[in-house]
Amino acid sequence: MDAKREVNWNSWAIALHGGAGAISREMPAEREQACRHALKTALEAGRSQLSQGASALDVVEAVATLLEEDPLFNAGHGAVFTSKGTHELESSIMDGCTLQCGAASNLMTVRNPIQLARLVMECTPHILLSGSGAEEFADEMNVERVDNDWFDTPHRRHEYERFRDRQPLEQEGSTIGVVARDVEGRLAAATSTGGMTGKLPGRIGDTPLPGAGTWADGRCAVSCTGQGEEFIRHAVGHEVSSGMRWGLLPLYESVEQAVASLPPAAGGVIAVGEDGPPVAIFSSKGMYRGLADAAGLFEVSIWEN
Ligand code: ASP
């Protein structure tokens, strides 16, 4: 930790997402309420921790864990199915102060992938562990493992059956991500997902790739959601930082530009910068999201307001 950092109790900010995609405005009212409630609960947890001085890194991990545990979202319990009817989870976390990052992919049994990503960052010389090696590492670290079908939910099974029966399926997202700035001005980002319904086993998306689905440095912390291949192709996480560094754009404009560089409806991005309010911008129908800061912002939304 950098002891020279000044504390400013009025400077924290947080944004979280629960995925971007073809989120129908006709979704059942109970599901909409449950999603809003889950986002609000997670946002309140983040607000409370940041306002008490917790580090951005601890907060993004803790809030991402809460969202992974919620079966509504496509991360941890509630993850989507692969084309073979299994679950393969991925995650990453990044500390903007140090550029340290950790990630995990192709996880079949790790209950909270974001916690494993942090351990990869802190306890190995590596950045990304995948598959059986990642799960052996989870055992070494005493990280909880569960059976693969523990991640099943009736909602995801229904989506999978539609996919398998070749019925039209609009990917509604539901990957989760959190970005935060703490009272010492440190930035951090975390993202966790089950990927896309019907993905080929072994497919790796943008979520566990620093620079694509997740990024944090001294300028910004970024978490992305949407069609992973596009976010990889355009290195969206890093692009937000580059827009600020080389294009001299403010955070909002840089995120806007990065999202606009993607094909239409590709997804969305949340970000925080060194100062100012958190940002959430998307090109898809909707993005489950929450924004809060020390200036009194506290809002949860799904579609364009
Ligand atoms: N970006 C994720 C992936 O491609 C999916 C999502 O954000 O919904 O795996």
mmCIF file of C-alpha atoms and ligand atoms in Angstrom:
data_model
loop_
_atom_site.group_PDB
_atom_site.id
_atom_site.type_symbol
_atom_site.label_atom_id
_atom_site.label_comp_id
_atom_site.label_asym_id
_atom_site.label_seq_id
_atom_site.Cartn_x
_atom_site.Cartn_y
_atom_site.Cartn_z
ATOM 1 C CA MET A 1 0.000 0.000 0.000
ATOM 2 C CA ASP A 2 1.230 3.497 -0.823
ATOM 3 C CA ALA A 3 1.487 5.293 2.550
ATOM 4 C CA LYS A 4 1.824 8.711 0.877
ATOM 5 C CA ARG A 5 -1.693 8.716 -0.542
ATOM 6 C CA GLU A 6 -4.001 11.321 0.908
ATOM 7 C CA VAL A 7 -7.395 10.323 2.217
ATOM 8 C CA ASN A 8 -10.385 12.227 0.866
ATOM 9 C CA TRP A 9 -13.598 10.882 2.353
ATOM 10 C CA ASN A 10 -15.633 12.619 -0.348
ATOM 11 C CA SER A 11 -13.923 10.994 -3.290
ATOM 12 C CA TRP A 12 -15.033 7.362 -3.508
ATOM 13 C CA ALA A 13 -17.105 6.067 -6.435
ATOM 14 C CA ILE A 14 -18.399 2.716 -7.598
ATOM 15 C CA ALA A 15 -20.156 1.251 -10.627
ATOM 16 C CA LEU A 16 -21.378 -2.284 -11.060
ATOM 17 C CA HIS A 17 -23.055 -4.194 -13.851
ATOM 18 C CA GLY A 18 -25.063 -7.359 -14.074
ATOM 19 C CA GLY A 19 -24.575 -7.725 -17.826
ATOM 20 C CA ALA A 20 -25.615 -6.031 -21.057
ATOM 21 C CA GLY A 21 -27.555 -7.533 -23.931
ATOM 22 C CA ALA A 22 -30.988 -7.987 -25.453
ATOM 23 C CA ILE A 23 -32.784 -7.409 -22.150
ATOM 24 C CA SER A 24 -36.484 -7.346 -22.960
ATOM 25 C CA ARG A 25 -38.628 -4.608 -21.481
ATOM 26 C CA GLU A 26 -41.334 -7.259 -21.375
ATOM 27 C CA MET A 27 -39.495 -9.354 -18.788
ATOM 28 C CA PRO A 28 -41.756 -10.595 -15.960
ATOM 29 C CA ALA A 29 -42.254 -7.904 -13.330
ATOM 30 C CA GLU A 30 -40.998 -10.188 -10.544
ATOM 31 C CA ARG A 31 -37.740 -10.828 -12.364
ATOM 32 C CA GLU A 32 -37.238 -7.130 -13.003
ATOM 33 C CA GLN A 33 -37.883 -6.342 -9.336
ATOM 34 C CA ALA A 34 -35.581 -9.128 -8.199
ATOM 35 C CA CYS A 35 -32.798 -7.840 -10.488
ATOM 36 C CA ARG A 36 -33.194 -4.260 -9.288
ATOM 37 C CA HIS A 37 -33.204 -5.451 -5.696
ATOM 38 C CA ALA A 38 -30.038 -7.525 -6.206
ATOM 39 C CA LEU A 39 -28.236 -4.609 -7.871
ATOM 40 C CA LYS A 40 -29.308 -2.255 -5.081
ATOM 41 C CA THR A 41 -28.172 -4.650 -2.360
ATOM 42 C CA ALA A 42 -24.761 -5.075 -4.004
ATOM 43 C CA LEU A 43 -24.435 -1.322 -4.553
ATOM 44 C CA GLU A 44 -25.311 -0.621 -0.922
ATOM 45 C CA ALA A 45 -22.648 -3.073 0.195
ATOM 46 C CA GLY A 46 -20.069 -1.330 -1.992
ATOM 47 C CA ARG A 47 -21.135 2.129 -0.823
ATOM 48 C CA SER A 48 -20.924 1.114 2.797
ATOM 49 C CA GLN A 49 -17.458 -0.432 2.437
ATOM 50 C CA LEU A 50 -15.995 2.437 0.404
ATOM 51 C CA SER A 51 -17.414 5.114 2.704
ATOM 52 C CA GLN A 52 -15.724 3.358 5.620
ATOM 53 C CA GLY A 53 -12.347 3.401 3.915
ATOM 54 C CA ALA A 54 -12.097 -0.098 2.411
ATOM 55 C CA SER A 55 -9.662 -0.470 -0.478
ATOM 56 C CA ALA A 56 -11.012 -0.438 -4.032
ATOM 57 C CA LEU A 57 -9.504 -3.889 -4.567
ATOM 58 C CA ASP A 58 -11.255 -5.402 -1.555
ATOM 59 C CA VAL A 59 -14.529 -3.766 -2.527
ATOM 60 C CA VAL A 60 -14.588 -4.970 -6.128
ATOM 61 C CA GLU A 61 -13.827 -8.503 -4.941
ATOM 62 C CA ALA A 62 -16.455 -8.436 -2.186
ATOM 63 C CA VAL A 63 -19.199 -6.949 -4.360
ATOM 64 C CA ALA A 64 -18.379 -9.283 -7.259
ATOM 65 C CA THR A 65 -18.631 -12.220 -4.826
ATOM 66 C CA LEU A 66 -22.103 -11.057 -3.762
ATOM 67 C CA LEU A 67 -23.213 -10.880 -7.389
ATOM 68 C CA GLU A 68 -21.671 -14.287 -8.166
ATOM 69 C CA GLU A 69 -23.705 -15.764 -5.326
ATOM 70 C CA ASP A 70 -26.932 -14.337 -6.745
ATOM 71 C CA PRO A 71 -28.580 -16.886 -9.069
ATOM 72 C CA LEU A 72 -30.041 -14.095 -11.217
ATOM 73 C CA PHE A 73 -26.693 -13.294 -12.775
ATOM 74 C CA ASN A 74 -24.528 -15.216 -15.200
ATOM 75 C CA ALA A 75 -21.576 -15.649 -12.853
ATOM 76 C CA GLY A 76 -21.078 -18.291 -10.178
ATOM 77 C CA HIS A 77 -24.442 -19.877 -9.288
ATOM 78 C CA GLY A 78 -26.677 -18.949 -12.237
ATOM 79 C CA ALA A 79 -23.964 -19.271 -14.891
ATOM 80 C CA VAL A 80 -25.119 -20.067 -18.439
ATOM 81 C CA PHE A 81 -24.673 -23.482 -20.069
ATOM 82 C CA THR A 82 -22.101 -24.417 -22.711
ATOM 83 C CA SER A 83 -23.164 -26.246 -25.892
ATOM 84 C CA LYS A 84 -22.525 -29.513 -24.010
ATOM 85 C CA GLY A 85 -24.824 -28.606 -21.103
ATOM 86 C CA THR A 86 -22.003 -27.845 -18.649
ATOM 87 C CA HIS A 87 -20.788 -24.625 -17.025
ATOM 88 C CA GLU A 88 -17.366 -23.037 -17.571
ATOM 89 C CA LEU A 89 -16.682 -19.942 -15.532
ATOM 90 C CA GLU A 90 -14.144 -17.151 -15.932
ATOM 91 C CA SER A 91 -13.055 -14.107 -13.950
ATOM 92 C CA SER A 92 -10.428 -11.412 -13.607
ATOM 93 C CA ILE A 93 -9.433 -8.686 -11.187
ATOM 94 C CA MET A 94 -7.001 -5.792 -11.582
ATOM 95 C CA ASP A 95 -5.387 -3.298 -9.218
ATOM 96 C CA GLY A 96 -4.917 0.090 -10.881
ATOM 97 C CA CYS A 97 -2.136 1.151 -8.471
ATOM 98 C CA THR A 98 0.214 -1.663 -9.341
ATOM 99 C CA LEU A 99 -1.093 -3.069 -12.640
ATOM 100 C CA GLN A 100 -1.207 -6.394 -10.821
ATOM 101 C CA CYS A 101 -3.900 -8.622 -12.238
ATOM 102 C CA GLY A 102 -5.162 -12.141 -11.833
ATOM 103 C CA ALA A 103 -7.590 -14.227 -13.833
ATOM 104 C CA ALA A 104 -9.073 -17.685 -14.162
ATOM 105 C CA SER A 105 -10.847 -19.414 -17.034
ATOM 106 C CA ASN A 106 -12.529 -22.717 -17.905
ATOM 107 C CA LEU A 107 -13.428 -23.305 -14.261
ATOM 108 C CA MET A 108 -15.895 -26.164 -13.750
ATOM 109 C CA THR A 109 -16.086 -26.360 -9.966
ATOM 110 C CA VAL A 110 -14.875 -23.148 -8.315
ATOM 111 C CA ARG A 111 -17.785 -21.560 -6.464
ATOM 112 C CA ASN A 112 -16.452 -17.983 -6.523
ATOM 113 C CA PRO A 113 -14.197 -17.450 -9.545
ATOM 114 C CA ILE A 114 -13.403 -13.850 -8.567
ATOM 115 C CA GLN A 115 -11.769 -15.014 -5.349
ATOM 116 C CA LEU A 116 -9.592 -17.415 -7.303
ATOM 117 C CA ALA A 117 -8.572 -14.596 -9.675
ATOM 118 C CA ARG A 118 -7.383 -12.526 -6.713
ATOM 119 C CA LEU A 119 -5.371 -15.461 -5.391
ATOM 120 C CA VAL A 120 -3.791 -15.983 -8.817
ATOM 121 C CA MET A 121 -2.809 -12.308 -8.692
ATOM 122 C CA GLU A 122 -1.426 -12.384 -5.171
ATOM 123 C CA CYS A 123 -0.055 -15.892 -4.725
ATOM 124 C CA THR A 124 1.432 -16.847 -8.111
ATOM 125 C CA PRO A 125 3.871 -15.207 -10.533
ATOM 126 C CA HIS A 126 1.211 -15.654 -13.254
ATOM 127 C CA ILE A 127 -1.819 -13.734 -14.495
ATOM 128 C CA LEU A 128 -4.196 -16.336 -15.929
ATOM 129 C CA LEU A 129 -4.739 -19.916 -14.806
ATOM 130 C CA SER A 130 -7.208 -22.154 -16.601
ATOM 131 C CA GLY A 131 -8.969 -25.506 -16.367
ATOM 132 C CA SER A 132 -7.650 -28.321 -14.223
ATOM 133 C CA GLY A 133 -4.506 -26.390 -13.243
ATOM 134 C CA ALA A 134 -6.647 -23.550 -11.930
ATOM 135 C CA GLU A 135 -8.781 -26.011 -9.965
ATOM 136 C CA GLU A 136 -5.744 -27.717 -8.439
ATOM 137 C CA PHE A 137 -4.542 -24.263 -7.428
ATOM 138 C CA ALA A 138 -7.980 -23.641 -5.883
ATOM 139 C CA ASP A 139 -7.493 -26.732 -3.716
ATOM 140 C CA GLU A 140 -4.048 -25.550 -2.642
ATOM 141 C CA MET A 141 -5.592 -22.225 -1.630
ATOM 142 C CA ASN A 142 -8.547 -23.891 0.151
ATOM 143 C CA VAL A 143 -11.002 -22.231 -2.204
ATOM 144 C CA GLU A 144 -14.433 -23.842 -2.154
ATOM 145 C CA ARG A 145 -15.288 -26.171 -5.025
ATOM 146 C CA VAL A 146 -18.752 -27.468 -5.910
ATOM 147 C CA ASP A 147 -20.196 -29.919 -8.411
ATOM 148 C CA ASN A 148 -20.646 -28.451 -11.877
ATOM 149 C CA ASP A 149 -24.447 -28.796 -11.677
ATOM 150 C CA TRP A 150 -24.455 -26.630 -8.542
ATOM 151 C CA PHE A 151 -24.289 -23.665 -10.966
ATOM 152 C CA ASP A 152 -27.585 -24.719 -12.689
ATOM 153 C CA THR A 153 -30.720 -22.638 -12.360
ATOM 154 C CA PRO A 154 -34.106 -23.274 -14.026
ATOM 155 C CA HIS A 155 -33.824 -19.972 -15.936
ATOM 156 C CA ARG A 156 -30.441 -20.875 -17.447
ATOM 157 C CA ARG A 157 -31.593 -24.418 -18.189
ATOM 158 C CA HIS A 158 -34.570 -22.977 -20.069
ATOM 159 C CA GLU A 159 -32.227 -20.749 -22.124
ATOM 160 C CA TYR A 160 -30.021 -23.762 -22.823
ATOM 161 C CA GLU A 161 -32.984 -25.843 -23.979
ATOM 162 C CA ARG A 162 -33.994 -23.084 -26.375
ATOM 163 C CA PHE A 163 -30.431 -23.008 -27.698
ATOM 164 C CA ARG A 164 -30.301 -26.812 -28.032
ATOM 165 C CA ASP A 165 -33.687 -26.918 -29.767
ATOM 166 C CA ARG A 166 -32.511 -24.153 -32.132
ATOM 167 C CA GLN A 167 -35.223 -21.770 -31.015
ATOM 168 C CA PRO A 168 -34.458 -18.050 -31.229
ATOM 169 C CA LEU A 169 -32.391 -17.011 -28.244
ATOM 170 C CA GLU A 170 -31.447 -13.432 -27.513
ATOM 171 C CA GLN A 171 -28.436 -13.273 -25.230
ATOM 172 C CA GLU A 172 -29.452 -11.006 -22.381
ATOM 173 C CA GLY A 173 -26.037 -10.879 -20.801
ATOM 174 C CA SER A 174 -25.945 -10.967 -16.991
ATOM 175 C CA THR A 175 -22.188 -11.223 -16.631
ATOM 176 C CA ILE A 176 -21.188 -9.216 -13.573
ATOM 177 C CA GLY A 177 -18.557 -6.529 -13.067
ATOM 178 C CA VAL A 178 -17.530 -3.941 -10.484
ATOM 179 C CA VAL A 179 -15.201 -0.929 -10.660
ATOM 180 C CA ALA A 180 -14.312 1.281 -7.720
ATOM 181 C CA ARG A 181 -12.292 4.286 -6.584
ATOM 182 C CA ASP A 182 -11.548 4.340 -2.872
ATOM 183 C CA VAL A 183 -10.984 7.281 -0.512
ATOM 184 C CA GLU A 184 -7.253 7.123 -1.213
ATOM 185 C CA GLY A 185 -7.915 7.467 -4.958
ATOM 186 C CA ARG A 186 -6.973 3.877 -5.794
ATOM 187 C CA LEU A 187 -8.810 2.223 -8.699
ATOM 188 C CA ALA A 188 -9.706 -1.441 -9.197
ATOM 189 C CA ALA A 189 -11.874 -3.582 -11.477
ATOM 190 C CA ALA A 190 -13.351 -7.087 -11.352
ATOM 191 C CA THR A 191 -15.433 -9.104 -13.842
ATOM 192 C CA SER A 192 -16.909 -12.609 -13.619
ATOM 193 C CA THR A 193 -19.033 -14.676 -16.004
ATOM 194 C CA GLY A 194 -20.276 -18.006 -17.233
ATOM 195 C CA GLY A 195 -19.725 -16.705 -20.780
ATOM 196 C CA MET A 196 -22.338 -17.025 -23.531
ATOM 197 C CA THR A 197 -25.128 -19.625 -23.682
ATOM 198 C CA GLY A 198 -24.122 -22.434 -26.035
ATOM 199 C CA LYS A 199 -20.440 -21.474 -26.200
ATOM 200 C CA LEU A 200 -18.096 -24.263 -27.239
ATOM 201 C CA PRO A 201 -16.365 -25.929 -24.305
ATOM 202 C CA GLY A 202 -12.922 -24.364 -23.968
ATOM 203 C CA ARG A 203 -14.015 -20.992 -25.385
ATOM 204 C CA ILE A 204 -12.426 -18.071 -23.570
ATOM 205 C CA GLY A 205 -14.168 -14.716 -23.718
ATOM 206 C CA ASP A 206 -13.107 -11.191 -22.824
ATOM 207 C CA THR A 207 -13.862 -11.492 -19.112
ATOM 208 C CA PRO A 208 -10.620 -13.153 -17.964
ATOM 209 C CA LEU A 209 -8.453 -11.095 -20.328
ATOM 210 C CA PRO A 210 -6.943 -7.932 -18.840
ATOM 211 C CA GLY A 211 -7.109 -5.209 -21.455
ATOM 212 C CA ALA A 212 -10.266 -6.681 -23.005
ATOM 213 C CA GLY A 213 -13.036 -7.327 -20.445
ATOM 214 C CA THR A 214 -11.257 -5.829 -17.435
ATOM 215 C CA TRP A 215 -8.703 -3.067 -17.004
ATOM 216 C CA ALA A 216 -7.402 -0.810 -14.231
ATOM 217 C CA ASP A 217 -4.491 1.627 -14.104
ATOM 218 C CA GLY A 218 -3.884 5.080 -12.649
ATOM 219 C CA ARG A 219 -6.388 6.693 -15.028
ATOM 220 C CA CYS A 220 -9.408 4.416 -14.991
ATOM 221 C CA ALA A 221 -10.900 1.104 -13.922
ATOM 222 C CA VAL A 222 -13.089 -0.615 -16.505
ATOM 223 C CA SER A 223 -15.355 -3.676 -16.662
ATOM 224 C CA CYS A 224 -17.034 -4.768 -19.893
ATOM 225 C CA THR A 225 -19.992 -6.945 -20.788
ATOM 226 C CA GLY A 226 -21.433 -8.141 -24.068
ATOM 227 C CA GLN A 227 -20.195 -10.104 -27.077
ATOM 228 C CA GLY A 228 -16.814 -11.129 -25.736
ATOM 229 C CA GLU A 229 -15.131 -11.686 -29.083
ATOM 230 C CA GLU A 230 -15.775 -8.046 -30.049
ATOM 231 C CA PHE A 231 -14.411 -6.778 -26.753
ATOM 232 C CA ILE A 232 -11.256 -8.833 -27.297
ATOM 233 C CA ARG A 233 -10.886 -7.664 -30.901
ATOM 234 C CA HIS A 234 -11.112 -4.025 -29.848
ATOM 235 C CA ALA A 235 -9.202 -4.403 -26.550
ATOM 236 C CA VAL A 236 -11.984 -2.308 -25.048
ATOM 237 C CA GLY A 237 -10.778 -2.217 -21.444
ATOM 238 C CA HIS A 238 -7.403 -0.859 -22.438
ATOM 239 C CA GLU A 239 -8.881 1.318 -25.171
ATOM 240 C CA VAL A 240 -10.729 3.380 -22.563
ATOM 241 C CA SER A 241 -7.414 4.176 -20.892
ATOM 242 C CA SER A 242 -5.723 4.871 -24.236
ATOM 243 C CA GLY A 243 -8.474 7.306 -25.224
ATOM 244 C CA MET A 244 -7.728 9.250 -22.051
ATOM 245 C CA ARG A 245 -3.970 9.022 -22.354
ATOM 246 C CA TRP A 246 -3.421 9.677 -26.037
ATOM 247 C CA GLY A 247 -6.741 11.226 -27.069
ATOM 248 C CA LEU A 248 -6.845 13.375 -23.941
ATOM 249 C CA LEU A 249 -10.518 12.491 -23.604
ATOM 250 C CA PRO A 250 -12.385 12.743 -20.329
ATOM 251 C CA LEU A 251 -13.504 9.354 -18.961
ATOM 252 C CA TYR A 252 -17.099 9.612 -20.215
ATOM 253 C CA GLU A 253 -16.084 10.475 -23.783
ATOM 254 C CA SER A 254 -13.426 7.790 -23.835
ATOM 255 C CA VAL A 255 -15.921 5.114 -22.774
ATOM 256 C CA GLU A 256 -18.418 6.464 -25.305
ATOM 257 C CA GLN A 257 -15.803 6.251 -28.065
ATOM 258 C CA ALA A 258 -14.775 2.716 -27.084
ATOM 259 C CA VAL A 259 -18.392 1.505 -27.121
ATOM 260 C CA ALA A 260 -19.031 3.283 -30.437
ATOM 261 C CA SER A 261 -16.043 1.510 -32.001
ATOM 262 C CA LEU A 262 -17.812 -1.856 -31.525
ATOM 263 C CA PRO A 263 -20.432 -3.329 -33.854
ATOM 264 C CA PRO A 264 -23.980 -2.165 -33.035
ATOM 265 C CA ALA A 265 -25.530 -3.579 -29.838
ATOM 266 C CA ALA A 266 -22.282 -5.319 -28.812
ATOM 267 C CA GLY A 267 -22.678 -4.543 -25.099
ATOM 268 C CA GLY A 268 -21.640 -2.045 -22.467
ATOM 269 C CA VAL A 269 -18.903 -0.690 -20.234
ATOM 270 C CA ILE A 270 -18.730 0.634 -16.681
ATOM 271 C CA ALA A 271 -15.803 2.748 -15.531
ATOM 272 C CA VAL A 272 -14.473 5.066 -12.854
ATOM 273 C CA GLY A 273 -11.683 7.590 -13.275
ATOM 274 C CA GLU A 274 -9.323 9.445 -10.933
ATOM 275 C CA ASP A 275 -12.154 11.823 -10.066
ATOM 276 C CA GLY A 276 -15.727 12.576 -11.050
ATOM 277 C CA PRO A 277 -18.778 10.341 -11.202
ATOM 278 C CA PRO A 278 -18.807 6.711 -12.334
ATOM 279 C CA VAL A 279 -19.848 5.985 -15.924
ATOM 280 C CA ALA A 280 -22.031 3.316 -17.557
ATOM 281 C CA ILE A 281 -22.545 3.322 -21.349
ATOM 282 C CA PHE A 282 -24.041 0.575 -23.506
ATOM 283 C CA SER A 283 -25.162 -0.002 -27.084
ATOM 284 C CA SER A 284 -27.318 -3.063 -26.394
ATOM 285 C CA LYS A 285 -31.014 -2.944 -25.481
ATOM 286 C CA GLY A 286 -30.168 -2.751 -21.822
ATOM 287 C CA MET A 287 -27.536 -3.150 -19.144
ATOM 288 C CA TYR A 288 -28.221 -4.112 -15.530
ATOM 289 C CA ARG A 289 -26.233 -1.510 -13.623
ATOM 290 C CA GLY A 290 -25.745 0.533 -10.490
ATOM 291 C CA LEU A 291 -23.790 3.727 -9.869
ATOM 292 C CA ALA A 292 -22.951 5.416 -6.576
ATOM 293 C CA ASP A 293 -20.481 7.974 -5.264
ATOM 294 C CA ALA A 294 -19.637 10.091 -2.247
ATOM 295 C CA ALA A 295 -21.441 13.092 -3.785
ATOM 296 C CA GLY A 296 -24.787 11.346 -3.197
ATOM 297 C CA LEU A 297 -25.314 9.526 -6.493
ATOM 298 C CA PHE A 298 -27.094 6.204 -5.935
ATOM 299 C CA GLU A 299 -28.978 4.746 -8.874
ATOM 300 C CA VAL A 300 -29.886 1.384 -10.254
ATOM 301 C CA SER A 301 -31.196 0.956 -13.819
ATOM 302 C CA ILE A 302 -31.682 -1.559 -16.592
ATOM 303 C CA TRP A 303 -32.689 0.311 -19.735
ATOM 304 C CA GLU A 304 -31.976 3.799 -21.047
ATOM 305 C CA ASN A 305 -33.612 6.221 -18.631
HETATM 306 N N1 ASP B 1 -18.583 -10.863 -22.276
HETATM 307 C C1 ASP B 1 -19.034 -12.152 -21.818
HETATM 308 C C2 ASP B 1 -18.427 -13.218 -22.693
HETATM 309 O O1 ASP B 1 -18.321 -13.013 -23.877
HETATM 310 C C3 ASP B 1 -20.522 -12.302 -21.843
HETATM 311 C C4 ASP B 1 -21.326 -11.171 -21.254
HETATM 312 O O2 ASP B 1 -20.795 -10.138 -20.895
HETATM 313 O O3 ASP B 1 -22.548 -11.344 -21.131
HETATM 314 O O4 ASP B 1 -18.116 -14.265 -22.200
#
